[in-house]
Amino acid sequence: MGTNSADWRYTVMPAVFTWLKASASGALEIDFDATKDYAAGILKVQGKGGTRMGGLVGSGTLGENSYLSNQQRLSLLSALSEVAKEYNVPLISGAAAETKEELATIVKELAAVGVDTVMVMPPKTQQTPSDEEMYDYYALSAAVAKEVGVTIMPYNNPDAAGYHALSTELLNKLAALPEVTALKISTTDVSVIETLMLENKEAKILAGVDTVTVHAGLAGACGGITGVGCIFPKASVTMQEYVNEGNWAEANKISQAMNSISYLDAQPLLLEYLKFAFGIHHNDVEGGLRTLGKALTQQQIDDVRARYILAKERLSELGLAE
């Protein structure tokens, strides 16, 4: 995939879950076949306009990333790479490190198992780096990406605790790197996206929070990475089609229909919430959708169930619940 490719425009990509199964010892392990089948199923889905998901995001927050060992993660991505190649879409996965040298190693490892684009998180340091230090961190990842034949996607998540926010000035500098194919902006404050687009109309920005898909599109985002789209892919793809057309009224109908469940994508327990909702969707709450994450309270379970039911009812009226 070429750097700064126009293929990244006007698309939505699912951040897929990881299927788990009980091993002989009773411990949970990755069910690679089920995970691949599930990812392929999402990539097959078409929106009302005939388009499909434009990429595949693996081993992210929704993919149990923080609970997997490095070897498990690389094996998972290798398996998902087969699916991405079959459907001719890029495989994306994230990288975070304390130092730029550690980051360089991770980029090489991800490239070796078939990842096409690395979402690069800010350095995991307690002290906030200067813009110069931050730029050096990303610049080295870009140089290594070029060396191993992949691209990078700087990931700004200013709403999440523990992540250093990237300034708009720095983001614009990073967007100019030839190895940067897009910027991922995960925030409910879409003015960040609008500010970037006002300064650089050619910037490619992917929104990272489902609740703001339409507003992000209005602000200039060219697509997004979705969690709720793993549950309702037809609705997610169709909404992006309407955003691409500038048909804001129809896009907003879908956004409003999904709002009760999209809300969960912006919560700290998004993995546990959305995976449980997906389990309800497939009548498999206790099966392959078990999680390594935190156990939900009964109150949380009831809340997720109610939000899922409401979203499904509203999407059914629009013919988008499958």
mmCIF file of C-alpha atoms in Angstrom:
data_model
loop_
_atom_site.group_PDB
_atom_site.id
_atom_site.type_symbol
_atom_site.label_atom_id
_atom_site.label_comp_id
_atom_site.label_asym_id
_atom_site.label_seq_id
_atom_site.Cartn_x
_atom_site.Cartn_y
_atom_site.Cartn_z
ATOM 1 C CA MET A 1 0.000 0.000 0.000
ATOM 2 C CA GLY A 2 1.458 3.332 -0.996
ATOM 3 C CA THR A 3 2.187 6.012 1.535
ATOM 4 C CA ASN A 4 -0.399 8.761 1.936
ATOM 5 C CA SER A 5 -2.682 6.655 -0.257
ATOM 6 C CA ALA A 6 -6.013 8.096 -1.369
ATOM 7 C CA ASP A 7 -7.466 4.659 -0.541
ATOM 8 C CA TRP A 8 -7.731 5.860 3.037
ATOM 9 C CA ARG A 9 -10.360 8.406 2.153
ATOM 10 C CA TYR A 10 -14.032 7.839 2.832
ATOM 11 C CA THR A 11 -13.905 4.553 4.664
ATOM 12 C CA VAL A 12 -14.740 2.970 7.977
ATOM 13 C CA MET A 13 -12.777 0.106 9.525
ATOM 14 C CA PRO A 14 -13.776 -2.338 12.287
ATOM 15 C CA ALA A 15 -11.625 -2.740 15.406
ATOM 16 C CA VAL A 16 -12.447 -6.420 15.750
ATOM 17 C CA PHE A 17 -12.875 -8.534 18.850
ATOM 18 C CA THR A 18 -10.694 -11.558 19.588
ATOM 19 C CA TRP A 19 -12.477 -14.886 19.995
ATOM 20 C CA LEU A 20 -11.394 -16.901 23.030
ATOM 21 C CA LYS A 21 -11.870 -20.539 23.992
ATOM 22 C CA ALA A 22 -11.053 -22.700 26.994
ATOM 23 C CA SER A 23 -7.850 -24.707 26.708
ATOM 24 C CA ALA A 24 -7.403 -28.233 28.084
ATOM 25 C CA SER A 25 -6.257 -26.685 31.362
ATOM 26 C CA GLY A 26 -9.321 -24.469 31.507
ATOM 27 C CA ALA A 27 -7.412 -21.245 30.793
ATOM 28 C CA LEU A 28 -8.623 -18.985 28.025
ATOM 29 C CA GLU A 29 -6.714 -18.940 24.759
ATOM 30 C CA ILE A 30 -7.234 -17.372 21.343
ATOM 31 C CA ASP A 31 -9.569 -19.198 18.992
ATOM 32 C CA PHE A 32 -7.828 -18.265 15.751
ATOM 33 C CA ASP A 33 -10.286 -19.943 13.376
ATOM 34 C CA ALA A 34 -13.325 -18.332 14.990
ATOM 35 C CA THR A 35 -11.622 -14.926 15.052
ATOM 36 C CA LYS A 36 -10.754 -15.181 11.359
ATOM 37 C CA ASP A 37 -14.278 -16.298 10.409
ATOM 38 C CA TYR A 38 -15.806 -13.462 12.388
ATOM 39 C CA ALA A 39 -13.494 -10.831 10.860
ATOM 40 C CA ALA A 40 -14.227 -12.136 7.372
ATOM 41 C CA GLY A 41 -17.951 -11.948 8.086
ATOM 42 C CA ILE A 42 -17.700 -8.248 8.891
ATOM 43 C CA LEU A 43 -15.621 -7.520 5.784
ATOM 44 C CA LYS A 44 -18.271 -9.207 3.608
ATOM 45 C CA VAL A 45 -21.049 -6.867 4.726
ATOM 46 C CA GLN A 46 -22.154 -4.172 2.287
ATOM 47 C CA GLY A 47 -23.790 -0.861 3.072
ATOM 48 C CA LYS A 48 -26.947 0.218 1.255
ATOM 49 C CA GLY A 49 -24.723 1.923 -1.313
ATOM 50 C CA GLY A 50 -22.739 -1.239 -1.950
ATOM 51 C CA THR A 51 -19.475 -0.335 -0.183
ATOM 52 C CA ARG A 52 -17.683 -2.404 2.438
ATOM 53 C CA MET A 53 -15.307 -1.815 5.339
ATOM 54 C CA GLY A 54 -12.034 -0.394 4.054
ATOM 55 C CA GLY A 55 -9.607 -1.988 6.486
ATOM 56 C CA LEU A 56 -9.211 -4.362 9.406
ATOM 57 C CA VAL A 57 -7.958 -3.278 12.846
ATOM 58 C CA GLY A 58 -6.650 -6.155 14.971
ATOM 59 C CA SER A 59 -5.393 -6.589 18.521
ATOM 60 C CA GLY A 60 -6.587 -3.164 19.598
ATOM 61 C CA THR A 61 -8.384 -2.233 22.800
ATOM 62 C CA LEU A 62 -11.401 -4.251 21.647
ATOM 63 C CA GLY A 63 -9.100 -7.125 20.687
ATOM 64 C CA GLU A 64 -7.991 -7.795 24.285
ATOM 65 C CA ASN A 65 -4.633 -6.143 23.497
ATOM 66 C CA SER A 66 -3.770 -5.202 27.064
ATOM 67 C CA TYR A 67 -4.307 -8.812 28.224
ATOM 68 C CA LEU A 68 -2.320 -10.634 25.515
ATOM 69 C CA SER A 69 1.345 -11.529 25.611
ATOM 70 C CA ASN A 70 3.532 -10.211 22.826
ATOM 71 C CA GLN A 71 3.675 -13.637 21.185
ATOM 72 C CA GLN A 72 -0.097 -14.077 21.396
ATOM 73 C CA ARG A 73 -0.588 -10.687 19.823
ATOM 74 C CA LEU A 74 1.795 -11.371 16.942
ATOM 75 C CA SER A 75 0.198 -14.774 16.304
ATOM 76 C CA LEU A 76 -3.248 -13.157 16.281
ATOM 77 C CA LEU A 77 -2.162 -10.504 13.801
ATOM 78 C CA SER A 78 -0.543 -13.099 11.573
ATOM 79 C CA ALA A 79 -3.879 -14.912 11.414
ATOM 80 C CA LEU A 80 -5.820 -11.713 10.725
ATOM 81 C CA SER A 81 -3.333 -10.821 7.998
ATOM 82 C CA GLU A 82 -4.635 -13.791 6.014
ATOM 83 C CA VAL A 83 -8.163 -12.378 6.191
ATOM 84 C CA ALA A 84 -7.059 -8.859 5.271
ATOM 85 C CA LYS A 85 -5.200 -10.158 2.223
ATOM 86 C CA GLU A 86 -8.195 -12.247 1.145
ATOM 87 C CA TYR A 87 -10.428 -9.155 1.170
ATOM 88 C CA ASN A 88 -7.732 -6.831 -0.170
ATOM 89 C CA VAL A 89 -7.820 -4.414 2.756
ATOM 90 C CA PRO A 90 -4.970 -3.134 4.944
ATOM 91 C CA LEU A 91 -4.373 -4.680 8.358
ATOM 92 C CA ILE A 92 -3.863 -2.064 11.065
ATOM 93 C CA SER A 93 -2.621 -2.527 14.617
ATOM 94 C CA GLY A 94 -1.305 -0.268 17.345
ATOM 95 C CA ALA A 95 2.086 0.245 18.951
ATOM 96 C CA ALA A 96 3.031 2.000 22.162
ATOM 97 C CA ALA A 97 6.409 2.181 23.863
ATOM 98 C CA GLU A 98 8.321 4.236 26.381
ATOM 99 C CA THR A 99 11.239 4.974 24.057
ATOM 100 C CA LYS A 100 11.599 5.468 20.328
ATOM 101 C CA GLU A 101 14.040 2.562 20.200
ATOM 102 C CA GLU A 102 11.469 0.212 21.729
ATOM 103 C CA LEU A 103 8.897 1.555 19.294
ATOM 104 C CA ALA A 104 11.181 0.817 16.348
ATOM 105 C CA THR A 105 11.400 -2.823 17.438
ATOM 106 C CA ILE A 106 7.624 -3.114 17.697
ATOM 107 C CA VAL A 107 7.112 -1.642 14.210
ATOM 108 C CA LYS A 108 9.495 -4.247 12.785
ATOM 109 C CA GLU A 109 7.696 -7.068 14.622
ATOM 110 C CA LEU A 110 4.288 -5.944 13.370
ATOM 111 C CA ALA A 111 5.517 -5.632 9.799
ATOM 112 C CA ALA A 112 6.948 -9.155 9.969
ATOM 113 C CA VAL A 113 3.529 -10.692 10.716
ATOM 114 C CA GLY A 114 1.668 -8.819 7.977
ATOM 115 C CA VAL A 115 0.529 -5.529 9.514
ATOM 116 C CA ASP A 116 0.295 -2.849 6.807
ATOM 117 C CA THR A 117 -0.156 0.241 8.971
ATOM 118 C CA VAL A 118 0.932 0.782 12.559
ATOM 119 C CA MET A 119 -1.172 3.073 14.738
ATOM 120 C CA VAL A 120 1.514 4.777 16.825
ATOM 121 C CA MET A 121 0.446 5.887 20.288
ATOM 122 C CA PRO A 122 2.333 8.678 22.096
ATOM 123 C CA PRO A 123 5.260 7.477 24.230
ATOM 124 C CA LYS A 124 4.258 5.794 27.491
ATOM 125 C CA THR A 125 6.154 8.119 29.805
ATOM 126 C CA GLN A 126 5.002 9.736 33.018
ATOM 127 C CA GLN A 127 6.529 13.064 32.103
ATOM 128 C CA THR A 128 5.042 14.786 29.080
ATOM 129 C CA PRO A 129 7.613 14.934 26.261
ATOM 130 C CA SER A 130 8.270 18.194 24.443
ATOM 131 C CA ASP A 131 6.968 18.536 20.897
ATOM 132 C CA GLU A 132 10.534 18.089 19.671
ATOM 133 C CA GLU A 133 10.946 14.829 21.613
ATOM 134 C CA MET A 134 7.542 13.659 20.454
ATOM 135 C CA TYR A 135 8.373 14.433 16.833
ATOM 136 C CA ASP A 136 11.647 12.473 17.076
ATOM 137 C CA TYR A 137 9.702 9.514 18.486
ATOM 138 C CA TYR A 138 7.314 9.505 15.527
ATOM 139 C CA ALA A 139 9.988 10.359 12.970
ATOM 140 C CA LEU A 140 12.008 7.276 13.929
ATOM 141 C CA SER A 141 8.915 5.089 13.639
ATOM 142 C CA ALA A 142 8.333 6.562 10.177
ATOM 143 C CA ALA A 143 11.920 5.836 9.139
ATOM 144 C CA VAL A 144 11.645 2.239 10.346
ATOM 145 C CA ALA A 145 8.256 1.892 8.641
ATOM 146 C CA LYS A 146 9.833 2.959 5.358
ATOM 147 C CA GLU A 147 12.626 0.459 5.880
ATOM 148 C CA VAL A 148 10.250 -2.479 6.415
ATOM 149 C CA GLY A 149 7.625 -1.421 3.872
ATOM 150 C CA VAL A 150 4.695 -0.309 6.030
ATOM 151 C CA THR A 151 3.033 2.991 6.915
ATOM 152 C CA ILE A 152 2.159 4.625 10.225
ATOM 153 C CA MET A 153 -0.880 6.351 11.676
ATOM 154 C CA PRO A 154 -0.184 8.735 14.572
ATOM 155 C CA TYR A 155 -2.884 8.157 17.177
ATOM 156 C CA ASN A 156 -4.079 11.103 19.262
ATOM 157 C CA ASN A 157 -6.339 10.136 22.165
ATOM 158 C CA PRO A 158 -6.549 13.245 24.362
ATOM 159 C CA ASP A 159 -9.693 12.053 26.168
ATOM 160 C CA ALA A 160 -8.082 8.913 27.584
ATOM 161 C CA ALA A 161 -6.206 8.958 30.867
ATOM 162 C CA GLY A 162 -2.567 8.058 30.536
ATOM 163 C CA TYR A 163 -2.075 9.239 26.958
ATOM 164 C CA HIS A 164 -0.174 12.395 26.140
ATOM 165 C CA ALA A 165 -2.191 14.663 23.857
ATOM 166 C CA LEU A 166 -0.539 15.682 20.591
ATOM 167 C CA SER A 167 -0.712 19.368 19.713
ATOM 168 C CA THR A 168 -2.305 20.395 16.414
ATOM 169 C CA GLU A 169 1.029 21.904 15.381
ATOM 170 C CA LEU A 170 2.753 18.556 15.943
ATOM 171 C CA LEU A 171 -0.020 16.621 14.208
ATOM 172 C CA ASN A 172 0.321 18.825 11.130
ATOM 173 C CA LYS A 173 4.077 18.197 11.067
ATOM 174 C CA LEU A 174 3.492 14.456 11.363
ATOM 175 C CA ALA A 175 0.886 14.495 8.590
ATOM 176 C CA ALA A 176 3.584 15.787 6.240
ATOM 177 C CA LEU A 177 5.771 12.707 6.746
ATOM 178 C CA PRO A 178 5.515 10.545 3.602
ATOM 179 C CA GLU A 179 5.103 7.379 5.676
ATOM 180 C CA VAL A 180 2.034 8.766 7.455
ATOM 181 C CA THR A 181 -1.078 7.516 5.717
ATOM 182 C CA ALA A 182 -3.619 9.122 8.086
ATOM 183 C CA LEU A 183 -4.077 10.586 11.555
ATOM 184 C CA LYS A 184 -6.379 8.873 14.035
ATOM 185 C CA ILE A 185 -8.133 11.338 16.323
ATOM 186 C CA SER A 186 -10.076 9.716 19.165
ATOM 187 C CA THR A 187 -11.967 12.469 20.889
ATOM 188 C CA THR A 188 -15.524 13.667 21.299
ATOM 189 C CA ASP A 189 -14.247 17.221 20.722
ATOM 190 C CA VAL A 190 -14.331 17.333 16.920
ATOM 191 C CA SER A 191 -13.042 20.903 16.936
ATOM 192 C CA VAL A 192 -9.601 19.256 17.021
ATOM 193 C CA ILE A 193 -10.360 17.724 13.622
ATOM 194 C CA GLU A 194 -11.777 20.961 12.279
ATOM 195 C CA THR A 195 -8.707 22.916 13.389
ATOM 196 C CA LEU A 196 -6.419 20.447 11.638
ATOM 197 C CA MET A 197 -8.461 20.568 8.445
ATOM 198 C CA LEU A 198 -8.516 24.370 8.406
ATOM 199 C CA GLU A 199 -4.739 24.350 8.521
ATOM 200 C CA ASN A 200 -4.293 21.482 6.051
ATOM 201 C CA LYS A 201 -7.176 20.681 3.697
ATOM 202 C CA GLU A 202 -5.305 17.634 2.386
ATOM 203 C CA ALA A 203 -4.999 15.966 5.789
ATOM 204 C CA LYS A 204 -6.489 12.487 6.083
ATOM 205 C CA ILE A 205 -8.115 12.070 9.469
ATOM 206 C CA LEU A 206 -9.928 9.043 10.853
ATOM 207 C CA ALA A 207 -12.287 9.526 13.789
ATOM 208 C CA GLY A 208 -11.908 7.019 16.608
ATOM 209 C CA VAL A 209 -15.135 7.416 18.605
ATOM 210 C CA ASP A 210 -18.443 6.082 17.271
ATOM 211 C CA THR A 211 -20.602 8.772 18.835
ATOM 212 C CA VAL A 212 -19.095 11.512 16.648
ATOM 213 C CA THR A 213 -18.985 9.872 13.193
ATOM 214 C CA VAL A 214 -21.318 12.414 11.611
ATOM 215 C CA HIS A 215 -19.875 15.430 13.401
ATOM 216 C CA ALA A 216 -16.349 14.285 12.574
ATOM 217 C CA GLY A 217 -17.377 14.057 8.929
ATOM 218 C CA LEU A 218 -18.765 17.573 9.066
ATOM 219 C CA ALA A 219 -15.453 18.703 10.554
ATOM 220 C CA GLY A 220 -13.529 17.101 7.684
ATOM 221 C CA ALA A 221 -12.677 13.549 8.773
ATOM 222 C CA CYS A 222 -12.454 11.157 5.835
ATOM 223 C CA GLY A 223 -13.592 8.096 7.766
ATOM 224 C CA GLY A 224 -13.301 6.310 11.057
ATOM 225 C CA ILE A 225 -12.367 3.245 13.068
ATOM 226 C CA THR A 226 -15.426 1.687 14.645
ATOM 227 C CA GLY A 227 -16.238 -0.598 17.531
ATOM 228 C CA VAL A 228 -20.026 -0.573 17.211
ATOM 229 C CA GLY A 229 -19.584 -1.427 13.534
ATOM 230 C CA CYS A 230 -18.467 -4.874 14.674
ATOM 231 C CA ILE A 231 -22.001 -5.398 15.984
ATOM 232 C CA PHE A 232 -23.964 -3.499 13.338
ATOM 233 C CA PRO A 233 -21.623 -3.367 10.314
ATOM 234 C CA LYS A 234 -24.304 -2.617 7.719
ATOM 235 C CA ALA A 235 -25.438 0.407 9.701
ATOM 236 C CA SER A 236 -21.888 1.631 10.223
ATOM 237 C CA VAL A 237 -20.915 1.331 6.553
ATOM 238 C CA THR A 238 -24.183 2.899 5.374
ATOM 239 C CA MET A 239 -23.769 5.837 7.744
ATOM 240 C CA GLN A 240 -20.283 6.469 6.347
ATOM 241 C CA GLU A 241 -21.703 6.290 2.812
ATOM 242 C CA TYR A 242 -24.158 9.045 3.680
ATOM 243 C CA VAL A 243 -21.404 11.108 5.319
ATOM 244 C CA ASN A 244 -19.290 10.752 2.177
ATOM 245 C CA GLU A 245 -22.217 12.000 0.080
ATOM 246 C CA GLY A 246 -22.881 14.911 2.407
ATOM 247 C CA ASN A 247 -26.337 13.465 3.070
ATOM 248 C CA TRP A 248 -26.263 14.590 6.674
ATOM 249 C CA ALA A 249 -29.961 14.027 7.391
ATOM 250 C CA GLU A 250 -29.799 10.306 6.528
ATOM 251 C CA ALA A 251 -26.445 9.885 8.242
ATOM 252 C CA ASN A 252 -27.834 11.494 11.371
ATOM 253 C CA LYS A 253 -30.826 9.125 11.402
ATOM 254 C CA ILE A 254 -28.445 6.187 11.682
ATOM 255 C CA SER A 255 -26.272 7.961 14.227
ATOM 256 C CA GLN A 256 -29.302 8.660 16.407
ATOM 257 C CA ALA A 257 -30.495 5.066 16.039
ATOM 258 C CA MET A 258 -27.135 3.747 17.248
ATOM 259 C CA ASN A 259 -26.519 6.409 19.874
ATOM 260 C CA SER A 260 -27.562 4.273 22.845
ATOM 261 C CA ILE A 261 -24.889 1.686 22.066
ATOM 262 C CA SER A 262 -22.320 4.020 20.467
ATOM 263 C CA TYR A 263 -22.105 5.672 23.875
ATOM 264 C CA LEU A 264 -20.352 2.536 25.143
ATOM 265 C CA ASP A 265 -17.480 3.024 22.682
ATOM 266 C CA ALA A 266 -16.372 6.107 24.614
ATOM 267 C CA GLN A 267 -16.318 4.447 28.051
ATOM 268 C CA PRO A 268 -13.296 3.011 29.919
ATOM 269 C CA LEU A 269 -14.872 -0.483 29.825
ATOM 270 C CA LEU A 270 -15.605 -0.331 26.084
ATOM 271 C CA LEU A 271 -14.088 -3.795 25.527
ATOM 272 C CA GLU A 272 -16.251 -5.476 28.132
ATOM 273 C CA TYR A 273 -19.382 -3.508 27.202
ATOM 274 C CA LEU A 274 -19.232 -3.950 23.441
ATOM 275 C CA LYS A 275 -18.124 -7.580 23.559
ATOM 276 C CA PHE A 276 -21.051 -8.369 25.848
ATOM 277 C CA ALA A 277 -23.421 -6.530 23.484
ATOM 278 C CA PHE A 278 -22.020 -8.536 20.575
ATOM 279 C CA GLY A 279 -22.643 -11.694 22.572
ATOM 280 C CA ILE A 280 -26.294 -10.728 22.974
ATOM 281 C CA HIS A 281 -26.452 -10.003 19.240
ATOM 282 C CA HIS A 282 -25.273 -13.548 18.453
ATOM 283 C CA ASN A 283 -26.906 -15.354 21.378
ATOM 284 C CA ASP A 284 -23.429 -16.289 22.583
ATOM 285 C CA VAL A 285 -22.833 -14.320 25.747
ATOM 286 C CA GLU A 286 -20.930 -17.134 27.470
ATOM 287 C CA GLY A 287 -19.350 -18.816 24.437
ATOM 288 C CA GLY A 288 -16.578 -17.622 22.138
ATOM 289 C CA LEU A 289 -17.170 -14.062 23.257
ATOM 290 C CA ARG A 290 -15.866 -14.581 26.774
ATOM 291 C CA THR A 291 -13.286 -11.956 27.675
ATOM 292 C CA LEU A 292 -10.042 -11.636 29.579
ATOM 293 C CA GLY A 293 -11.288 -8.254 30.746
ATOM 294 C CA LYS A 294 -13.149 -7.257 33.863
ATOM 295 C CA ALA A 295 -16.343 -8.952 35.020
ATOM 296 C CA LEU A 296 -19.371 -6.698 34.648
ATOM 297 C CA THR A 297 -21.744 -6.022 37.510
ATOM 298 C CA GLN A 298 -25.414 -6.937 37.109
ATOM 299 C CA GLN A 299 -26.238 -3.248 36.828
ATOM 300 C CA GLN A 300 -23.724 -2.861 33.982
ATOM 301 C CA ILE A 301 -25.047 -5.982 32.262
ATOM 302 C CA ASP A 302 -28.610 -4.689 32.453
ATOM 303 C CA ASP A 303 -27.530 -1.301 31.105
ATOM 304 C CA VAL A 304 -25.659 -2.791 28.139
ATOM 305 C CA ARG A 305 -28.570 -5.091 27.347
ATOM 306 C CA ALA A 306 -31.055 -2.225 27.398
ATOM 307 C CA ARG A 307 -28.814 -0.076 25.185
ATOM 308 C CA TYR A 308 -28.344 -2.915 22.693
ATOM 309 C CA ILE A 309 -32.087 -3.655 22.499
ATOM 310 C CA LEU A 310 -32.912 0.013 21.911
ATOM 311 C CA ALA A 311 -30.298 0.342 19.155
ATOM 312 C CA LYS A 312 -31.482 -2.849 17.452
ATOM 313 C CA GLU A 313 -35.105 -1.723 17.519
ATOM 314 C CA ARG A 314 -34.245 1.638 15.988
ATOM 315 C CA LEU A 315 -31.928 0.137 13.348
ATOM 316 C CA SER A 316 -34.558 -2.492 12.455
ATOM 317 C CA GLU A 317 -36.899 0.320 11.489
ATOM 318 C CA LEU A 318 -34.207 1.563 9.099
ATOM 319 C CA GLY A 319 -33.491 -1.913 7.712
ATOM 320 C CA LEU A 320 -29.964 -1.864 9.143
ATOM 321 C CA ALA A 321 -30.029 -4.229 12.124
ATOM 322 C CA GLU A 322 -28.526 -7.311 10.466
#
